XYZ file of C-alpha atoms in Angstrom:
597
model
C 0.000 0.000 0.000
C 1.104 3.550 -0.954
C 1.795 6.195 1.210
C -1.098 8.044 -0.349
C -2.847 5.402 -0.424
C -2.882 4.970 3.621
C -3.439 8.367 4.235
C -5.957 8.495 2.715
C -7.522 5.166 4.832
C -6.969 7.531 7.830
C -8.887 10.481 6.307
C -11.340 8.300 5.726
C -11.182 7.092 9.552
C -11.089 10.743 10.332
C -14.570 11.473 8.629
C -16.223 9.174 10.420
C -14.577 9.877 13.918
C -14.919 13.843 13.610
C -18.314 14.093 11.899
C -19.870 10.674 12.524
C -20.078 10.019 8.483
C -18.782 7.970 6.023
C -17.432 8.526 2.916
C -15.427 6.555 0.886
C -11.674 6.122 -0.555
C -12.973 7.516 -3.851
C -14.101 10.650 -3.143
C -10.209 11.531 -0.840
C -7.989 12.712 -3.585
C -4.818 13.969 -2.709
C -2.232 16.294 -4.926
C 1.401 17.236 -4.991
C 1.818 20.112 -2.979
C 2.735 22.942 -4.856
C 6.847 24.004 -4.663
C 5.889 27.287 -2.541
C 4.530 25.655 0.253
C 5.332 23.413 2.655
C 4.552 19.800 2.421
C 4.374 16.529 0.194
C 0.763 15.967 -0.272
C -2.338 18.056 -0.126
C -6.230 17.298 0.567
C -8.556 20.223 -0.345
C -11.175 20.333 1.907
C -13.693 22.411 0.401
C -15.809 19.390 -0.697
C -16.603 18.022 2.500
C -17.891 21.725 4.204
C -20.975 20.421 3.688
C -20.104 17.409 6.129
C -18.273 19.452 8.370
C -20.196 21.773 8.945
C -17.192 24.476 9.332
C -15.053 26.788 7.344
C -12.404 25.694 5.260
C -9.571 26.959 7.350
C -11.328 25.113 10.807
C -12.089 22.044 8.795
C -8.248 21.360 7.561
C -6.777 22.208 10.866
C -9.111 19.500 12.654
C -8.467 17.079 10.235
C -4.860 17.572 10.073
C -4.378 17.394 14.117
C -6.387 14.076 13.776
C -3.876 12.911 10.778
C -0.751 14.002 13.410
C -2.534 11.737 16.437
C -3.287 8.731 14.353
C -1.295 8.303 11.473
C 2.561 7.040 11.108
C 2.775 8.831 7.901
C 2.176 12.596 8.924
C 4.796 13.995 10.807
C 3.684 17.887 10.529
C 0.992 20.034 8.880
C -0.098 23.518 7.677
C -3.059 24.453 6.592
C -3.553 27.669 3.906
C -7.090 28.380 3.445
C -9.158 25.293 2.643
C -5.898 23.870 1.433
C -4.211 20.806 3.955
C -0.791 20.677 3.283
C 0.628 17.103 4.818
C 4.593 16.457 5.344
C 5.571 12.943 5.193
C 7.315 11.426 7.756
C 10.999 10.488 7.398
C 10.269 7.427 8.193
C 7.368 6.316 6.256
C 10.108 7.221 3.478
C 12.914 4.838 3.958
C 10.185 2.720 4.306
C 8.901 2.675 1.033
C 12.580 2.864 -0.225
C 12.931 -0.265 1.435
C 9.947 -1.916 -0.560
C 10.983 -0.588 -3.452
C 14.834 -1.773 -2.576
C 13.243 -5.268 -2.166
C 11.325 -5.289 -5.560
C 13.468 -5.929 -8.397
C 10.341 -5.305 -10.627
C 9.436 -2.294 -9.331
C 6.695 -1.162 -10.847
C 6.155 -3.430 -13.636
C 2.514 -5.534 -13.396
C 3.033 -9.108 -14.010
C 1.525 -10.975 -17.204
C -1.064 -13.789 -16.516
C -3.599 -16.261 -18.478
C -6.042 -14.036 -17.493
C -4.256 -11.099 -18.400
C -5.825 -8.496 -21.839
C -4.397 -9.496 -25.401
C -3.115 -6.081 -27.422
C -2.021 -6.460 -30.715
C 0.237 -3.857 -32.096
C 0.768 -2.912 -35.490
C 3.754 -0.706 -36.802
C 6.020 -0.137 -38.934
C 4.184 -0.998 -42.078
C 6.828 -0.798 -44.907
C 6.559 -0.450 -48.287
C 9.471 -2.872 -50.341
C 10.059 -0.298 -53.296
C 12.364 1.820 -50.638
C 14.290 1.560 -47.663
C 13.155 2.494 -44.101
C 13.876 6.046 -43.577
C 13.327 8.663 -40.539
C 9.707 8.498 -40.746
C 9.767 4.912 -40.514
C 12.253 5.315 -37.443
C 9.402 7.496 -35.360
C 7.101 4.986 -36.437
C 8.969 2.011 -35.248
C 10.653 3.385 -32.123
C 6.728 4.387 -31.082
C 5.267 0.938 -31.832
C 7.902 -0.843 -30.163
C 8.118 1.433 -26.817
C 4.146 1.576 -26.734
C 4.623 -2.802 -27.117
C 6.656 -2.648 -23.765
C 4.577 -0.005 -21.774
C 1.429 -2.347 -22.715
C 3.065 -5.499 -20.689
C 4.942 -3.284 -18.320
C 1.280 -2.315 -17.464
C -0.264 -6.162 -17.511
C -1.096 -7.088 -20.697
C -0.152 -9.629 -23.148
C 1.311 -8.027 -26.597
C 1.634 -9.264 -30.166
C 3.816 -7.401 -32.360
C 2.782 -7.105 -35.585
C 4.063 -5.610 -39.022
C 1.999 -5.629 -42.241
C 4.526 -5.158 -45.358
C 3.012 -3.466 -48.194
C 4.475 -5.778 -51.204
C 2.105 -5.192 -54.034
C 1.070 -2.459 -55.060
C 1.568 -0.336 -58.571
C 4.423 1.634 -56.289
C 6.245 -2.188 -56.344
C 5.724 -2.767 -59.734
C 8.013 0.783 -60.547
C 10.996 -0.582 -58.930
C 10.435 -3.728 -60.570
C 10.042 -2.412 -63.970
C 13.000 -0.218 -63.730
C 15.249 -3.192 -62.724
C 14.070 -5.199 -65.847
C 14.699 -2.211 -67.596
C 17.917 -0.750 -66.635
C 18.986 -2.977 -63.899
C 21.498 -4.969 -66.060
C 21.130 -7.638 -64.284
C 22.675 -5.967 -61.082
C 22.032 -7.694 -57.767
C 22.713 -6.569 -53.908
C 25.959 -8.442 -54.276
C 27.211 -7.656 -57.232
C 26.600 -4.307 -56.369
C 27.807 -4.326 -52.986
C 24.131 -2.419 -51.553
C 21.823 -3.916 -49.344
C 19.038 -5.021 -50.845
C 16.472 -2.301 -49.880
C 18.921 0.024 -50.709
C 19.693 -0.892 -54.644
C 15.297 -1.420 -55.079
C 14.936 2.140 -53.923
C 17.614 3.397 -56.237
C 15.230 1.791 -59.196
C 12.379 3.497 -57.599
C 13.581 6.775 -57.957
C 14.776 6.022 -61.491
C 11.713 5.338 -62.281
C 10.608 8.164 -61.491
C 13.144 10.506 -63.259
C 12.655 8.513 -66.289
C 8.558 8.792 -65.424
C 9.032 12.871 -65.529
C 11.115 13.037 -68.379
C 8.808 11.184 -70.452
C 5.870 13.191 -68.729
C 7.455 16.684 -70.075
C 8.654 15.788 -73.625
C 4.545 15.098 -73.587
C 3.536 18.307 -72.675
C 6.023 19.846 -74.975
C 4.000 18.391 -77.211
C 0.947 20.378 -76.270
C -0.411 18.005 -73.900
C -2.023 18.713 -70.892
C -1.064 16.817 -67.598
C -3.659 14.731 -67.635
C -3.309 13.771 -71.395
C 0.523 13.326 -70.559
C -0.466 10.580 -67.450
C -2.955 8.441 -70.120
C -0.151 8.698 -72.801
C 2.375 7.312 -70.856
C 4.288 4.517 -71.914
C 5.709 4.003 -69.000
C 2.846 3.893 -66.711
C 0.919 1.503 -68.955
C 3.998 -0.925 -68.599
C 3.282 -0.544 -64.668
C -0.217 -0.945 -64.751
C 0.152 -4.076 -66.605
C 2.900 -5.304 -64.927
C 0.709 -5.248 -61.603
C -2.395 -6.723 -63.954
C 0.183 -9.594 -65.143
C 1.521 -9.907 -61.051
C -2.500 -10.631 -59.856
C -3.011 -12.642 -63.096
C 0.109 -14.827 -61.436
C 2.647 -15.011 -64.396
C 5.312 -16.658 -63.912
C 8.042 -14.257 -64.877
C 6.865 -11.330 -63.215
C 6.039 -13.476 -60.187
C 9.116 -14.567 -59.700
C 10.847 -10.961 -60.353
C 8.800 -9.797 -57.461
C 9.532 -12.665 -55.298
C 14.078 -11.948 -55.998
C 13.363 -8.474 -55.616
C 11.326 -8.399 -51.804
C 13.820 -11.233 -51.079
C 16.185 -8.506 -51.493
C 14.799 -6.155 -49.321
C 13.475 -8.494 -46.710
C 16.962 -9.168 -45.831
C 17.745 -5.403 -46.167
C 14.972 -4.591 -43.752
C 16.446 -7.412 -41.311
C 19.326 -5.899 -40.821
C 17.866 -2.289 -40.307
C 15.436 -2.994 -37.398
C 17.971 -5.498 -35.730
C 20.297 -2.192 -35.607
C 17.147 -0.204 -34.642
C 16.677 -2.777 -31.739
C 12.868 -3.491 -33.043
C 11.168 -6.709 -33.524
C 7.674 -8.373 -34.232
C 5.903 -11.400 -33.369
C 4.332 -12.197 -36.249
C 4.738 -10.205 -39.806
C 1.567 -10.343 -42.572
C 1.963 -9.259 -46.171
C -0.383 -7.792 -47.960
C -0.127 -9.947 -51.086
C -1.422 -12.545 -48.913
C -4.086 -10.770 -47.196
C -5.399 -8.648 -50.142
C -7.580 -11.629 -51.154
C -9.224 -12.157 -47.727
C -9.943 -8.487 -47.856
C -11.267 -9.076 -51.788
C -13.632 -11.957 -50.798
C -14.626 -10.137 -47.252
C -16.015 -7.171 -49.531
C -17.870 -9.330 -51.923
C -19.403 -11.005 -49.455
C -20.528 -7.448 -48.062
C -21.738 -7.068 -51.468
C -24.135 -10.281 -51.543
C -25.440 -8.627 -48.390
C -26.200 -5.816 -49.634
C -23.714 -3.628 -47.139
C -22.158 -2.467 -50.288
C -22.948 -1.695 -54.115
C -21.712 -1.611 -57.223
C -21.308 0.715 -59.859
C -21.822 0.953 -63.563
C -18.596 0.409 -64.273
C -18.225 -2.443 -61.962
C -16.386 -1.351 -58.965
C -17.578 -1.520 -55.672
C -18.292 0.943 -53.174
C -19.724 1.678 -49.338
C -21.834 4.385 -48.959
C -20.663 5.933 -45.474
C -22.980 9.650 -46.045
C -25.230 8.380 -42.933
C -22.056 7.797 -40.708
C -21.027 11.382 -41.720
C -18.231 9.814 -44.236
C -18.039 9.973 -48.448
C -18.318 6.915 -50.716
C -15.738 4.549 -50.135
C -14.152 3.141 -53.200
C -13.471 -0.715 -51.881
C -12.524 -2.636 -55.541
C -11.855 -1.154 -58.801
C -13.478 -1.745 -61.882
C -10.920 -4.160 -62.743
C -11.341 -5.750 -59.894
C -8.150 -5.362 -57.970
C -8.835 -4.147 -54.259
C -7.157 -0.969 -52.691
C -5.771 -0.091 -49.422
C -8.984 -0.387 -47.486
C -9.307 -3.644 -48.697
C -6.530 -4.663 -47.510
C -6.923 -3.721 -44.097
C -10.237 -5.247 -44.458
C -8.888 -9.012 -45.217
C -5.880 -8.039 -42.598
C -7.931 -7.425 -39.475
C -10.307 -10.514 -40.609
C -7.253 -12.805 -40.153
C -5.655 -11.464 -37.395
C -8.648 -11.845 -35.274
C -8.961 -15.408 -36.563
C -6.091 -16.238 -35.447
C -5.681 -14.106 -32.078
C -8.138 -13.498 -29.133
C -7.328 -10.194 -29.517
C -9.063 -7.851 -26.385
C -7.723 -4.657 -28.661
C -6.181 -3.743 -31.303
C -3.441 -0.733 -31.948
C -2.487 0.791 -35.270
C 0.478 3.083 -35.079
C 0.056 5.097 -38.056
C 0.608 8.542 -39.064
C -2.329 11.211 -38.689
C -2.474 11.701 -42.223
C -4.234 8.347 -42.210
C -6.937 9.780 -39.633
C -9.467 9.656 -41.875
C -8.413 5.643 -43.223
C -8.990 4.470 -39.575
C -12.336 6.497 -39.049
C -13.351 4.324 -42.064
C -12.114 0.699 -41.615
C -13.681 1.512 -38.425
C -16.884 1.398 -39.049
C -16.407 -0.774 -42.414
C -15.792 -3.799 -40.332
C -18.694 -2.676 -38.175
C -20.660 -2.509 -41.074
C -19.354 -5.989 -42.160
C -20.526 -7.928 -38.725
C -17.162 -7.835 -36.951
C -17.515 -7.073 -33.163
C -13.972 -5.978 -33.297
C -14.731 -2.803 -35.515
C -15.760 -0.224 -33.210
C -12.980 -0.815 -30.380
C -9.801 -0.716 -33.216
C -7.121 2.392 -32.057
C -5.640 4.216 -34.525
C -2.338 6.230 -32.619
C -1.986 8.525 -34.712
C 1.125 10.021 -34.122
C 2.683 13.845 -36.050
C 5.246 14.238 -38.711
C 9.376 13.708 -38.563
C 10.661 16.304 -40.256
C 14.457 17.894 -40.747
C 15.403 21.851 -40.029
C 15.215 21.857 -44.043
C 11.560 20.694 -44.444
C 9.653 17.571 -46.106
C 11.193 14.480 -47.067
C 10.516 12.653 -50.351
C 11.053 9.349 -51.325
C 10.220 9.107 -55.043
C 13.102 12.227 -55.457
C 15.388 10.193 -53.380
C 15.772 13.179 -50.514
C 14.585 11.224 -47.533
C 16.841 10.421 -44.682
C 17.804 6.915 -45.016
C 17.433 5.045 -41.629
C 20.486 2.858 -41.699
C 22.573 5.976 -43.039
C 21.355 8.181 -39.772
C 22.155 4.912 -37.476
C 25.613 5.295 -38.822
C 25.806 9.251 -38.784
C 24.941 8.868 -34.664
C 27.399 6.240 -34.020
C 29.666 8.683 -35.079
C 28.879 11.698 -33.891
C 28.663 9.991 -30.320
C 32.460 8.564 -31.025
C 33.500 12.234 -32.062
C 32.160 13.275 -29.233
C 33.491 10.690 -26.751
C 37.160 10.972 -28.067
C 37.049 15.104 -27.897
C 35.665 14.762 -24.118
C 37.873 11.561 -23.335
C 35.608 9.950 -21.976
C 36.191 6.271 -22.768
C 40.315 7.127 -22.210
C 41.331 3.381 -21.284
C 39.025 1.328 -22.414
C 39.644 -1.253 -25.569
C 38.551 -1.011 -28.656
C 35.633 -3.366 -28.768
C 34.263 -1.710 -25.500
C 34.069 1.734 -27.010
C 32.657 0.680 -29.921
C 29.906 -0.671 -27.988
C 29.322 1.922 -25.702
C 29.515 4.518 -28.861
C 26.587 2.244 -30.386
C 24.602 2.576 -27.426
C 25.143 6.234 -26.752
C 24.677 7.180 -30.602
C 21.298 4.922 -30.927
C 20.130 5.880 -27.452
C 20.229 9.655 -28.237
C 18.481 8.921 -31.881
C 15.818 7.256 -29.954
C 15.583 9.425 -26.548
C 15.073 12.418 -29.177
C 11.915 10.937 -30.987
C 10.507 9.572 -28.211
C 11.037 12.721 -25.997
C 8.180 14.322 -27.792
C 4.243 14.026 -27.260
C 3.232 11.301 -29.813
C 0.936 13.492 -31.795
C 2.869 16.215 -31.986
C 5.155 17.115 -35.232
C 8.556 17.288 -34.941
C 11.937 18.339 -36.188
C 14.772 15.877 -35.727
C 18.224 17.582 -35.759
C 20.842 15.010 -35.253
C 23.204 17.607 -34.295
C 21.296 18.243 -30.993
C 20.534 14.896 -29.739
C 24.015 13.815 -28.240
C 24.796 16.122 -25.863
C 25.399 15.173 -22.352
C 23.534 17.760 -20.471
C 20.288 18.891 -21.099
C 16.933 16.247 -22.177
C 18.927 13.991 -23.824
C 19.350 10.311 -23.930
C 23.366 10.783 -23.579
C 23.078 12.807 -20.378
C 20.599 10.343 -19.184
C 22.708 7.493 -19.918
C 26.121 9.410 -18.482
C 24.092 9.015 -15.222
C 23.032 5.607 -15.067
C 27.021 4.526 -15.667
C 27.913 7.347 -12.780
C 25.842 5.623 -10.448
C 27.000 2.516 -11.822
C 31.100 3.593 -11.024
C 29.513 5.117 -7.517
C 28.242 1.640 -6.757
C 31.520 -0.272 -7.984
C 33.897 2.194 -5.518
C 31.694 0.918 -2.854
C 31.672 -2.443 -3.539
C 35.792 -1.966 -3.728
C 35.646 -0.623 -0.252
C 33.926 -3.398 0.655
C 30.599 -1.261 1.706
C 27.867 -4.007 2.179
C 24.528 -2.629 1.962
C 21.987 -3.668 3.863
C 18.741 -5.095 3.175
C 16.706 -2.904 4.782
C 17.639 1.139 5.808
C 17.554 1.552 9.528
C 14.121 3.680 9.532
C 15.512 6.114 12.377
C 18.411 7.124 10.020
C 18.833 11.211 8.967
C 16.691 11.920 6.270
C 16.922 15.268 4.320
C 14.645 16.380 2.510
C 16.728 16.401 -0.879
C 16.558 12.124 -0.260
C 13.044 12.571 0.456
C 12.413 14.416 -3.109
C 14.245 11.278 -4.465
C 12.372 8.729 -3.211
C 9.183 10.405 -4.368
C 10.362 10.638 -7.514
C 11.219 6.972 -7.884
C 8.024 5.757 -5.869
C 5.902 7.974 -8.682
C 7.334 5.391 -11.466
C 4.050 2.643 -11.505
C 2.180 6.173 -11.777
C 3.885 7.123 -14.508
C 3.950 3.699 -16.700
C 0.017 3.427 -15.948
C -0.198 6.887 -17.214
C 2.167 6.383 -20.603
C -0.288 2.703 -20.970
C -3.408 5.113 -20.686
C -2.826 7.794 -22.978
C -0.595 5.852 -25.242
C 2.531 8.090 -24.832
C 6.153 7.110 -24.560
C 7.123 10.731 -23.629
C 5.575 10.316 -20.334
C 8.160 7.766 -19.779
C 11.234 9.445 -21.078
C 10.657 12.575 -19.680
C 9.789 11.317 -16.446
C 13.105 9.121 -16.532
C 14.937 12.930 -17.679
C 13.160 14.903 -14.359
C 14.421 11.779 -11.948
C 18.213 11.799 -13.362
C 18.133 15.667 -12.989
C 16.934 15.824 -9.863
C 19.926 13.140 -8.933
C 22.519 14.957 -10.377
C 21.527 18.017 -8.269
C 21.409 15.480 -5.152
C 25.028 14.212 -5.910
C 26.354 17.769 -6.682
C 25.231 18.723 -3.331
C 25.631 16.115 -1.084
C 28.543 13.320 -0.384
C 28.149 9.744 -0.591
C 31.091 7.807 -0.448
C 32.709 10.041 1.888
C 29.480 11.145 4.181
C 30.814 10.095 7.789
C 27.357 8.855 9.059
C 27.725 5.202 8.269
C 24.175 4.854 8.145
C 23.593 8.286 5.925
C 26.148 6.525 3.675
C 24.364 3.194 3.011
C 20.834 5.086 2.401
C 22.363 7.122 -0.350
C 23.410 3.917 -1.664
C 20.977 1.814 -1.914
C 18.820 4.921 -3.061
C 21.326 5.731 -5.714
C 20.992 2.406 -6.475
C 17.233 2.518 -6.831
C 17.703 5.279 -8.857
C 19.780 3.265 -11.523
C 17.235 0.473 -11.197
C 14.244 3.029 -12.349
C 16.651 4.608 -14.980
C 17.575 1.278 -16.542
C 14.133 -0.225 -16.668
C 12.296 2.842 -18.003
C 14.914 3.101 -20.820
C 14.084 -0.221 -21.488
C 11.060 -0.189 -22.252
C 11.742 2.819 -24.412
C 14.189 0.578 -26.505
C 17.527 2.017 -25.446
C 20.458 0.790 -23.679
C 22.109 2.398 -20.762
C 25.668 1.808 -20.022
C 27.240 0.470 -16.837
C 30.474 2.926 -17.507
C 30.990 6.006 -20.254
């Protein structure tokens, strides 16, 4: 039980003692007391005049002298106005940094058979390009979100739908068969994503030179796009593809090989991974057959020309184009035939899609499609829908090749973090093979602390040039204090300090060590909170606010050399705690911390 939670208990008690009335737990709720006044926690009395019978002022003062008498917890009060202003005792303090001392797990709920099933989906590549930064927001959100969901209880599947068909596919692959030469990832030397991306934006400068000799021709843009030799290759490329021929097939199935293994290699360095991975060549058909069906019903119609649509006007949407008249299906299809078979195969209690928030409207739609369709899963799908990456110099684009690669900004960290290492000598000593690692961790650590920093649905700006820095919010400075508590802890154990497994509760307590333990008793609060509103910030910047307020703490105040033996071993074991709360919350935003820098 919390300290909040068994003062409140006693208010409760006191209720019933002072005014002969009962009220429950629920209706106690206690705050922070605000930095100018005195105190840890704060009850505002004004609801309960009615029960009291007594001004605000008269009410708080009898309530706190009946806290004082009765409680362990309240060791002094002040009351300003109808405000009750509690301090905490020192020793219900080192007693809850004893429990937390004594729970390696601190703060993380258990899984158990009976425990929720979330699936998650990100990610979401295309394979005509390489991940880029975009993709990085998307997967460093997914997988953090994955890990606050069973930090908070649940059981998670990770998912990742891979858009490999498409007209977008068929451009790289028709600019390989065209120009390619017969080049391969090894023969090249490129990863495999890499060298099908270059095609893609070939494509597309041949695609625009073609497009303006047409219009110097006098043709308007749209004339241009139906003249286009090149896009009528693509379209029937992708006709040929769902017709199954052989030989384009099989060009599609070498080409994704290539960037399957490209992709691999990315999110191992990204630290990412998924439980189960669909494509959409395989679930496009489930979608295709889930629509007709719809159509037999009568949930949908079809047009003239034969494609088939859902008329959403009465659920305040527009027509929804579901299958062309050719018959091949679109996105929403897709999604359609995907959600079919992943609750076939999963008891899924909820399902997340991390997606961008230009896709706001997509999710509104399949939404209440697969409501439409009979699915009890429709209505309770999540769409976190998270803002824009961009750089200081604007938009990225990927069919003009000016994205930011994700593998090449991996590598531009790494570096910048061993620049910065060597110029601060830092890692002076260590071998080779150690400060490569801790440079990986410290370059990847700030690229992820960075994006995740930020509220979810916020846009951003990513400037690598800021995000290693060791002071300020960033994951370096957080991960320079972990491995200084970490060296702390290792002089210690070379004096041969043992620690002890419980703080003598009548040792000094300041309030700086108070502030400390707060902060570190707050973390179950904070994970429920991240798991509630689906934010990853609340995590890292809660994890920034703790290591700040211990590097003040161990500016100001000795620990190794404090000459109260007791004093000593509570700073500790609380600096310890401290490392134990920085270390797991980091975790479950995907990055490392070091045990030395």
């Amino acid at each position: 039980m919390t300290i909040e939670q068994q003062i409140i208990e006693s208010v409760v008690s006191g209720f019933k003692y002072l005014y002969k009335t009962d009220i429950s737990c629920d209706q106690i709720q206690l705050q922070k007391t605000k930095r100018e006044f005195q105190g840890h926690l704060t009850l505002v009395v004004f609801p309960f005049l009615r029960i009291s019978k007594k001004s605000p002022e008269h009410t708080a003062q009898e309530i706190g002298e009946y806290l004082l008498q009765n409680t362990q917890e309240v060791s002094m009060f002040n009351v300003i106005k109808g405000f009750l202003n509690l301090t905490i005792s020192a020793k219900s303090w080192i007693k809850l940094l004893n429990g937390i001392h004594n729970t390696p797990d601190y703060g993380i709920c258990p899984v158990t058979d009976e425990s929720q099933l979330v699936m998650i989906e990100y990610s979401s590549p295309n394979t005509n390009k390489p991940l880029h930064l975009g993709h990085i927001r998307n997967n460093l959100l997914g997988f953090s979100l994955s890990e606050i969901m069973k930090a908070n209880g649940y059981k998670v599947v990770k998912t990742n739908i891979v858009n490999d068909r498409g007209i977008h596919i068929c451009k790289s692959m028709l600019a390989w068969q065209k120009w390619g030469e017969g080049i391969t990832p090894v023969s090249s030397g490129k990863k495999g994503d890499h060298l099908v991306g270059d095609f893609y934006v070939l494509f597309d400068q041949h695609y625009k030179e073609e497009m303006k000799a047409l219009e110097n021709k006098g043709l308007n843009k749209e004339q241009a796009e139906q003249q286009s030799v090149l896009m009528s290759e693509v379209r029937e490329m992708l006709r040929q593809w769902e017709a199954g021929v052989p030989v384009v097939v099989g060009l599609w199935e070498m080409m994704n090989g290539w960037v399957y293994e490209g992709f691999d290699q990315t999110y191992k360095q990204l630290g990412v991974d998924f439980d189960h991975i669909y494509y959409e060549s395989q679930t496009y058909l489930e979608g295709r057959e889930t629509v007709l069906d719809g159509l037999k019903k009568g949930v949908f119609y079809r047009r003239a020309d034969q494609s088939v649509w859902a008329d959403l006007t009465q659920d305040g949407f527009d027509e929804k184009l579901l299958l062309r008249s050719d018959g091949t299906s679109v996105y929403m299809t897709q999604d359609i035939g995907t959600a079919k078979l992943r609750f076939d195969a999963y008891p899924i209690d909820k399902m997340i899609y991390v997606v961008g928030n230009e896709q706001n409207y997509h999710f509104q739609v399949l939404s209440v499609l697969l409501d439409k369709l009979g699915f009890s899963f429709g209505k309770g799908l999540v769409h976190f829908s998270y803002g824009m990456v961009e750089l200081p110099e604007g938009k990225m684009k990927s069919r003009e090749g000016t994205v930011v690669d994700a593998d090449d900004l991996m590598d531009e960290m790494i570096r910048t973090a061993r620049d910065i290492s060597n110029e601060l000598g830092k890692l002076d000593g260590l071998s080779r093979e150690e400060t490569d690692h801790i440079n990986r961790i410290i370059g990847l650590g700030s690229l992820k602390y960075f994006i995740l920093k930020v509220d979810p649905k916020k846009n951003m700006i990513f400037n690598p040039k800021e995000s290693i820095d060791f002071n300020g919010n960033t994951g370096s400075f957080i991960q320079y204090t972990h491995a200084r508590i970490c060296s702390v802890l290792r002089k210690a154990n070379e004096q041969q300090i043992e620690l002890p497994v419980q703080i003598n509760p009548e040792t000094l307590l300041i309030p700086k060590e108070a502030a400390l333990i707060r902060l570190v008793a707050d973390y179950p609060t904070i994970l429920k909170e991240a798991c509630i509103t689906y934010s990853p910030a609340c995590v890292a910047n809660y994890v920034y606010e703790l290591v700040k307020e211990y590097n003040q703490f161990y500016h100001d105040y000795s620990i190794l050399n404090e000459p109260d033996e007791e004093v000593k071993k509570l700073r500790l074991i609380l600096s310890a705690n401290v490392a134990k709360i920085i270390k797991s919350g980091m975790r479950i935003l995907g990055i490392e911390v070091p045990d030395r820098m």
